[in-house]
Short mmCIF file of C-alpha atoms and ligand atoms in Angstrom, two decimals:
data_model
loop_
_atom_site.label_atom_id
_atom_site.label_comp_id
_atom_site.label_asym_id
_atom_site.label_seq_id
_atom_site.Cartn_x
_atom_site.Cartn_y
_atom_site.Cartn_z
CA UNK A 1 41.38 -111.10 -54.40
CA UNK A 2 45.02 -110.89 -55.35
CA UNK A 3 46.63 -108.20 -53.71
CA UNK A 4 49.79 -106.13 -54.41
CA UNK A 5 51.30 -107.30 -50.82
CA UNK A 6 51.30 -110.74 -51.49
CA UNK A 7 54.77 -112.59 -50.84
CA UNK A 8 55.73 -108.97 -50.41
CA UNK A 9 56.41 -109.14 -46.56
CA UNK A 10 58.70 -105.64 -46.82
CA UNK A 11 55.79 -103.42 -48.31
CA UNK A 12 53.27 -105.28 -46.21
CA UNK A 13 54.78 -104.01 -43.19
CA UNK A 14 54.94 -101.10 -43.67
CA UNK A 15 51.16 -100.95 -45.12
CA UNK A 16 50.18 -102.44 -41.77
CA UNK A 17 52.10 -99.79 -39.64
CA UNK A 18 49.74 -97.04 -41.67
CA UNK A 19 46.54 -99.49 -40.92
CA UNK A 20 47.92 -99.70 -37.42
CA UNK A 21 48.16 -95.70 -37.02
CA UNK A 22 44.68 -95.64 -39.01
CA UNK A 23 43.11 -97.18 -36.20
CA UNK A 24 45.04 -94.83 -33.58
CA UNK A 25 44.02 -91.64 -35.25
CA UNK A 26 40.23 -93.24 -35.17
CA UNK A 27 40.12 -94.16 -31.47
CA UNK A 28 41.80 -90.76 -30.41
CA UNK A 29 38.67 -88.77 -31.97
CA UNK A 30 41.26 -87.43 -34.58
CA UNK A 31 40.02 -88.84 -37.50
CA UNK A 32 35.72 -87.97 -37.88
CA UNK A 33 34.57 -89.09 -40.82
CA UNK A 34 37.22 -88.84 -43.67
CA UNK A 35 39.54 -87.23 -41.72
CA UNK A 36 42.85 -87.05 -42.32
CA UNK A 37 45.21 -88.23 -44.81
CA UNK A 38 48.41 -90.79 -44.44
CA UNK A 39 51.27 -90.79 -47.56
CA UNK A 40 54.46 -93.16 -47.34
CA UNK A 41 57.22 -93.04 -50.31
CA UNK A 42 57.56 -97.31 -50.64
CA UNK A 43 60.15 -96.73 -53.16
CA UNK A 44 62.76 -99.03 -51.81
CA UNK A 45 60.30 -101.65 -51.79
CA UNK A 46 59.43 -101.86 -55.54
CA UNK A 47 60.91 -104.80 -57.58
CA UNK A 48 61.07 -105.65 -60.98
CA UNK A 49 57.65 -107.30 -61.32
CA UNK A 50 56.24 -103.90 -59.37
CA UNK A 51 57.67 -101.86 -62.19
CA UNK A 52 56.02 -103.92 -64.84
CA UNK A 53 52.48 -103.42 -63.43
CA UNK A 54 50.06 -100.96 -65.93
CA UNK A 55 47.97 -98.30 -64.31
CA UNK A 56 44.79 -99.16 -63.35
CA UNK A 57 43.14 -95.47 -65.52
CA UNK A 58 44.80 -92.84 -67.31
CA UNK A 59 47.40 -91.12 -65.49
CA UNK A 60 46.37 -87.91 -63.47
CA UNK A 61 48.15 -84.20 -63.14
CA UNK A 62 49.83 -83.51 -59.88
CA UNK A 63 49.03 -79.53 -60.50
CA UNK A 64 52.82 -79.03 -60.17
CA UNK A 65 56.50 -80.59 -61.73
CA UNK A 66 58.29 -82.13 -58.38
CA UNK A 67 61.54 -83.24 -60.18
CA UNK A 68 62.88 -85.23 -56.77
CA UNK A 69 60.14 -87.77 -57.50
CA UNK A 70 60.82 -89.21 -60.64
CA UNK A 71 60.07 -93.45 -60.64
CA UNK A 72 58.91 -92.68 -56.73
CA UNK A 73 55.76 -95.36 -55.44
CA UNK A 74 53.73 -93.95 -52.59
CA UNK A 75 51.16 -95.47 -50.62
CA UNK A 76 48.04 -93.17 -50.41
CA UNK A 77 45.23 -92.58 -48.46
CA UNK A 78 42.03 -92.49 -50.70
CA UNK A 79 39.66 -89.43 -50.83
CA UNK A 80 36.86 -89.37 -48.71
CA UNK A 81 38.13 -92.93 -47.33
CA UNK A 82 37.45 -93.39 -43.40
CA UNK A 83 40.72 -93.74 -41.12
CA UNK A 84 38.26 -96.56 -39.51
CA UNK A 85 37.68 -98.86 -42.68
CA UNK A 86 41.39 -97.81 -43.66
CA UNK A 87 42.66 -99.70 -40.70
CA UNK A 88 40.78 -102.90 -41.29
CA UNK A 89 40.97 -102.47 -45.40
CA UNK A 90 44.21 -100.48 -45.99
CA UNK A 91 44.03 -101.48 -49.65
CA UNK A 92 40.35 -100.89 -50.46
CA UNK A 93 40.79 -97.37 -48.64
CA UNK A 94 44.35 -96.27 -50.28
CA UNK A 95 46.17 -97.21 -52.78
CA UNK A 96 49.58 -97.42 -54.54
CA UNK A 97 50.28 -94.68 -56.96
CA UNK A 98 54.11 -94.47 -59.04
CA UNK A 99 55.50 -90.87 -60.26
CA UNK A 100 55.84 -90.35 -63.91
CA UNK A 101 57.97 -89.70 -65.86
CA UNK A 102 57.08 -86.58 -66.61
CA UNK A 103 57.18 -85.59 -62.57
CA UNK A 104 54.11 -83.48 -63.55
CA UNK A 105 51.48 -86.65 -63.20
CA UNK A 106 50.38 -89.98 -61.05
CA UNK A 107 49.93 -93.56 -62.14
CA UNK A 108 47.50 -95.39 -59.89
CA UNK A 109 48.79 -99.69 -59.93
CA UNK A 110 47.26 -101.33 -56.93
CA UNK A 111 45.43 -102.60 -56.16
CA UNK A 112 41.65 -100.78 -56.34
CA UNK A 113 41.63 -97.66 -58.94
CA UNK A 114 40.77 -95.44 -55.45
CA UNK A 115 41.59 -91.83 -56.10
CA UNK A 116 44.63 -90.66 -53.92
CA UNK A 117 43.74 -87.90 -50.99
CA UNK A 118 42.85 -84.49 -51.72
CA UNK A 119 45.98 -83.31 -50.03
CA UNK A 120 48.01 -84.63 -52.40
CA UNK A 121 49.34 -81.32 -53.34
CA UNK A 122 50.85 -81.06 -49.78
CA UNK A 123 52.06 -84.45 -49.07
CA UNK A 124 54.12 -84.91 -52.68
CA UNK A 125 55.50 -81.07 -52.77
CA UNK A 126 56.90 -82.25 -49.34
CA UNK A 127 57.97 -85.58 -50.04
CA UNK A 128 59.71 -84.27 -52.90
CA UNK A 129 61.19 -81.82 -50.57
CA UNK A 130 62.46 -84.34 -48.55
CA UNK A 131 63.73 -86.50 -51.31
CA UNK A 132 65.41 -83.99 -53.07
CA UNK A 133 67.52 -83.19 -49.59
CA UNK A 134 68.35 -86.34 -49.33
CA UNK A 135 66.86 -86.46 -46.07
CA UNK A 136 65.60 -89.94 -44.46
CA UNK A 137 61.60 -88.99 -43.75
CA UNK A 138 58.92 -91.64 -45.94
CA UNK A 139 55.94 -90.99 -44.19
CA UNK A 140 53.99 -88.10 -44.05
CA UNK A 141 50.50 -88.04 -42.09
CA UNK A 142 47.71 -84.96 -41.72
CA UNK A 143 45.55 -84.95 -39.17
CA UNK A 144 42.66 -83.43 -36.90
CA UNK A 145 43.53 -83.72 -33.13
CA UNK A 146 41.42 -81.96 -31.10
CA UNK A 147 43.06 -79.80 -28.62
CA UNK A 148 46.30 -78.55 -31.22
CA UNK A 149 44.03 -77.52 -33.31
CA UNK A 150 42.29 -75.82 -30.55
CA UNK A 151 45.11 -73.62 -29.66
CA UNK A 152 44.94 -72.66 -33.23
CA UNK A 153 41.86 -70.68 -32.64
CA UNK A 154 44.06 -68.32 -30.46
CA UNK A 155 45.71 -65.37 -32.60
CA UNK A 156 48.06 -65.69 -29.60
CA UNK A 157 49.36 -69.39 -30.29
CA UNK A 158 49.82 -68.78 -33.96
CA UNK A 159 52.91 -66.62 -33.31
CA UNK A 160 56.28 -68.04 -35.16
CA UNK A 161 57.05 -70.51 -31.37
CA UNK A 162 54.76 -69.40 -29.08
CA UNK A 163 52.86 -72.97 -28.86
CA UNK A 164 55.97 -74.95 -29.63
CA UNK A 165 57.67 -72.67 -26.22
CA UNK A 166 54.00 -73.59 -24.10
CA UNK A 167 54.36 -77.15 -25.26
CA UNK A 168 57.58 -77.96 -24.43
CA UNK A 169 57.13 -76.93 -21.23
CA UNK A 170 54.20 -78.98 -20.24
CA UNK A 171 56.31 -82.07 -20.01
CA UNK A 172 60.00 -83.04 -20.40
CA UNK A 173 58.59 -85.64 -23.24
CA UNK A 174 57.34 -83.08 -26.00
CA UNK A 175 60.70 -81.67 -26.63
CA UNK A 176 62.87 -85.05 -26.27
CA UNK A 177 60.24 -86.58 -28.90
CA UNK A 178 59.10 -83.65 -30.87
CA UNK A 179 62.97 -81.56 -30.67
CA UNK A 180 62.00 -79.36 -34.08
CA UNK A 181 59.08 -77.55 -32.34
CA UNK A 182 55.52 -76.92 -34.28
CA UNK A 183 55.70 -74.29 -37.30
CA UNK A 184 52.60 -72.34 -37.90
CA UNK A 185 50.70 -71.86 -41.25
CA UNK A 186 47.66 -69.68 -41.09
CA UNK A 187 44.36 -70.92 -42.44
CA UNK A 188 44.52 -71.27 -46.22
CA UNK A 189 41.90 -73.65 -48.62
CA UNK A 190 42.13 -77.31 -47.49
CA UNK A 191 43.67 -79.17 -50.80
CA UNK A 192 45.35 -75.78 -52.09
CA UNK A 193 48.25 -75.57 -54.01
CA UNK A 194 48.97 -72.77 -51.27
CA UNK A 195 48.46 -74.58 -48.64
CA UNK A 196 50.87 -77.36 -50.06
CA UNK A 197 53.02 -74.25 -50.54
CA UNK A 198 53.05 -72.85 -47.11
CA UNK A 199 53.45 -76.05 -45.39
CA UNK A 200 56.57 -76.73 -47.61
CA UNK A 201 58.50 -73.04 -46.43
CA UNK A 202 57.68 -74.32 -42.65
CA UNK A 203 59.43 -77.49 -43.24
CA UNK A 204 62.19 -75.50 -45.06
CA UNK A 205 63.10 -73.36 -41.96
CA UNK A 206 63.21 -76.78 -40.20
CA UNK A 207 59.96 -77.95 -38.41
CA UNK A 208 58.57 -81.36 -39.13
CA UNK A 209 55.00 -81.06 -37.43
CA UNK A 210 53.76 -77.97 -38.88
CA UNK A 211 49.90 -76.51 -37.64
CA UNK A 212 47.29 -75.84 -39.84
CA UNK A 213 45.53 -72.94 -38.53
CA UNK A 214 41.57 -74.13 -37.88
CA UNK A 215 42.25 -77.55 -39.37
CA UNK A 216 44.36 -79.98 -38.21
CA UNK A 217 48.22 -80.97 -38.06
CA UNK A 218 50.86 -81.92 -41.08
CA UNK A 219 53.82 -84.21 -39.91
CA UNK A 220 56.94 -86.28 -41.41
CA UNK A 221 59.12 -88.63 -39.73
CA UNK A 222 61.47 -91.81 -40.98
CA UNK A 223 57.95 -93.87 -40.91
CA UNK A 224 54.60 -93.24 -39.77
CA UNK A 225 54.39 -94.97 -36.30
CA UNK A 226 57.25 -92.15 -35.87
CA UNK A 227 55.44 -89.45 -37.29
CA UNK A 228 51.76 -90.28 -35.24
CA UNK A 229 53.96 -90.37 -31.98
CA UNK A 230 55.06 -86.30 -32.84
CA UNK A 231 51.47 -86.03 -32.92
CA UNK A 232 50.65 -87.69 -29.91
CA UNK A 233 53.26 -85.89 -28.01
CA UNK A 234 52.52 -82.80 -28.75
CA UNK A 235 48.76 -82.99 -28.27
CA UNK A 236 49.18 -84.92 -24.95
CA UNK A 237 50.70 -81.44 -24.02
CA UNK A 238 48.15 -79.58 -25.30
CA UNK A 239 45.67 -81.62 -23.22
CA UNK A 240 47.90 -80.94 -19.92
CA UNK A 241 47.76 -77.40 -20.51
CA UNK A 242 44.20 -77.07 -20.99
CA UNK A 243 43.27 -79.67 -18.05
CA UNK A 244 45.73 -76.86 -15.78
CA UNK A 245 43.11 -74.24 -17.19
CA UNK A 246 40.55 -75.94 -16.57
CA UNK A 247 41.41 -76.59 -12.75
CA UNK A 248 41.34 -72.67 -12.78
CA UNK A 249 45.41 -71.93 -13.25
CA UNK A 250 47.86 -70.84 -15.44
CA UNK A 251 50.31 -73.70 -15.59
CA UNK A 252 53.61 -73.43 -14.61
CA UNK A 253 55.73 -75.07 -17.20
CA UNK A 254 59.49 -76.39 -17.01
CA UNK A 255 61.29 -73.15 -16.44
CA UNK A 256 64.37 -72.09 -18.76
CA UNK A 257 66.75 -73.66 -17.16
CA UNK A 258 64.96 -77.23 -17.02
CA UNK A 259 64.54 -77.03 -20.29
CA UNK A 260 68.28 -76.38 -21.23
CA UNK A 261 69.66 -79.20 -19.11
CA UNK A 262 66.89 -81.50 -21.21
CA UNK A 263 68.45 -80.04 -23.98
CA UNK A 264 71.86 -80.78 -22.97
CA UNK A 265 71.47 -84.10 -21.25
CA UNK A 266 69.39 -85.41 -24.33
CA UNK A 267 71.68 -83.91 -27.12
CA UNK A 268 68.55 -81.93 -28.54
CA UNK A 269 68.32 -79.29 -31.27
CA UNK A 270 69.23 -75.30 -29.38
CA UNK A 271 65.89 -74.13 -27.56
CA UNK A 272 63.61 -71.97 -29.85
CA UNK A 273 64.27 -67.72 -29.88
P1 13P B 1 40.65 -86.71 -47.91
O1 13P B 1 39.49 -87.61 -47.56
O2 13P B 1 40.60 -86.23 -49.34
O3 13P B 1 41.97 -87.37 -47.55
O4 13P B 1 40.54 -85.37 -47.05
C1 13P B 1 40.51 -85.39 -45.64
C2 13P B 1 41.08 -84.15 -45.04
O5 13P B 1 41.37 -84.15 -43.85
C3 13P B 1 41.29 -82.94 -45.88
O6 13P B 1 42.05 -81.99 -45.21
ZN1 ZN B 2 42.09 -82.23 -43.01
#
């Protein structure tokens, strides 16, 4: 079957980097069943035969106007698609949807008619976010790691940097790699327009790995490989603070003032309040 990535060695690329992740979230226990969701703006790699491709069904409301996306192609996840078959099949489990005009509704082109994700509220209101700020993030990747979303069934961790202080400190790595800290949005309707909302005002106040309280974790980076790592980092902390607990301790953590030389030696954003 002809496929959209033929003699297209940019766009294939980056398709494989989301099969490549696909398979990451699948063998870290992240991604059960349909879990999870992966959307990357491939804007810069559409050419002139791209534009002149017809939708594959008629086009489809986004359930809100995001004016920064006008003419903007995104790779998509499909609905109830498996991150497992995704990373073997990444275009008979996604697909390749284009903006329309009207910013209000979605074009599917390539290459299967498979529906996008059902957190395609989120992912567009915050790639059109990040578009309209002019801001360098394509990729945008929800997901259900185990022990993050553990902490999120702690009213305790779901104060405004009270996980993102714990997890910092659990190894100098977290905040080198993951320098905005983890905002918090408490548990709303999966798919909702207000969780779409929600996540957009925690990526507004500057986060770019924001929680989902009793779900699972939103993240943006430059590309995806970039935004799974935030992941990874994070919830490798997670799992060093529970194994502490588990040995029967509190851990320690860095203390302040390891933390501030990391922060000065490594040029990183000011330590949370
Ligand atoms: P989709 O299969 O629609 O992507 O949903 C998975 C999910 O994790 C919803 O939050
Ligand atoms: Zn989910």
């Amino acid at each position: 079957m002809n496929s959209i990535l033929d003699s297209r060695p940019d766009l294939k690329s980056r398709i494989d980097a989301v099969a490549e992740v696909a398979g990451y979230l699948w063998s870290k226990g992240w991604a059960e069943r349909n879990g999870g969701n992966i959307t990357v703006n491939i804007t810069e790699c559409v050419d002139a035969r791209m534009e002149a491709l017809t939708s594959l069904m008629p086009p489809l409301p986004i359930g809100r106007v995001l004016p920064h996306l006008k003419g903007c192609w995104f790779y998509c996840k499909g609905t109830g698609k498996r991150m497992r078959d995704l990373a073997r099949y990444p275009m008979q489990n996604g697909s390749i949807i284009r903006i329309a005009p009207d910013c209000a509704s979605y074009e599917i082109v390539a290459d299967l008619p498979v529906l996008p994700t059902s957190e395609l509220p989120s992912h567009l209101s915050v790639h059109n976010y990040l578009t309209g700020k002019g801001l360098p993030y394509k990729a945008s990747l929800h997901t259900h790691p185990i022990e993050l979303v553990a902490l999120t069934h702690d009213r305790k961790w779901m104060e405004k940097d009270a996980a993102t202080r714990m997890l910092w400190s659990m190894i100098p790595e977290t905040r080198a790699f993951c320098p905005r800290g983890l905002g918090m949005v408490p548990y709303m309707l999966p798919s909702s327009q207000e969780l779409a909302q929600a996540t957009l005002e925690e990526l507004s106040r500057g986060y770019d790995v924001v929680m989902w309280e009793k779900h699972g974790v939103f993240a943006v980076d430059t590309d995806i490989m970039n935004a799974f790592d935030q992941v990874d980092v994070l919830n490798k902390s997670a799992q060093i603070y529970i194994a502490a607990r588990n040995m029967g301790f509190e851990p320690e953590g860095m203390t302040d003032c390891q933390m501030d030389e990391l922060a000065r030696v490594f040029n990183l954003p000011r330590q949370k309040a």
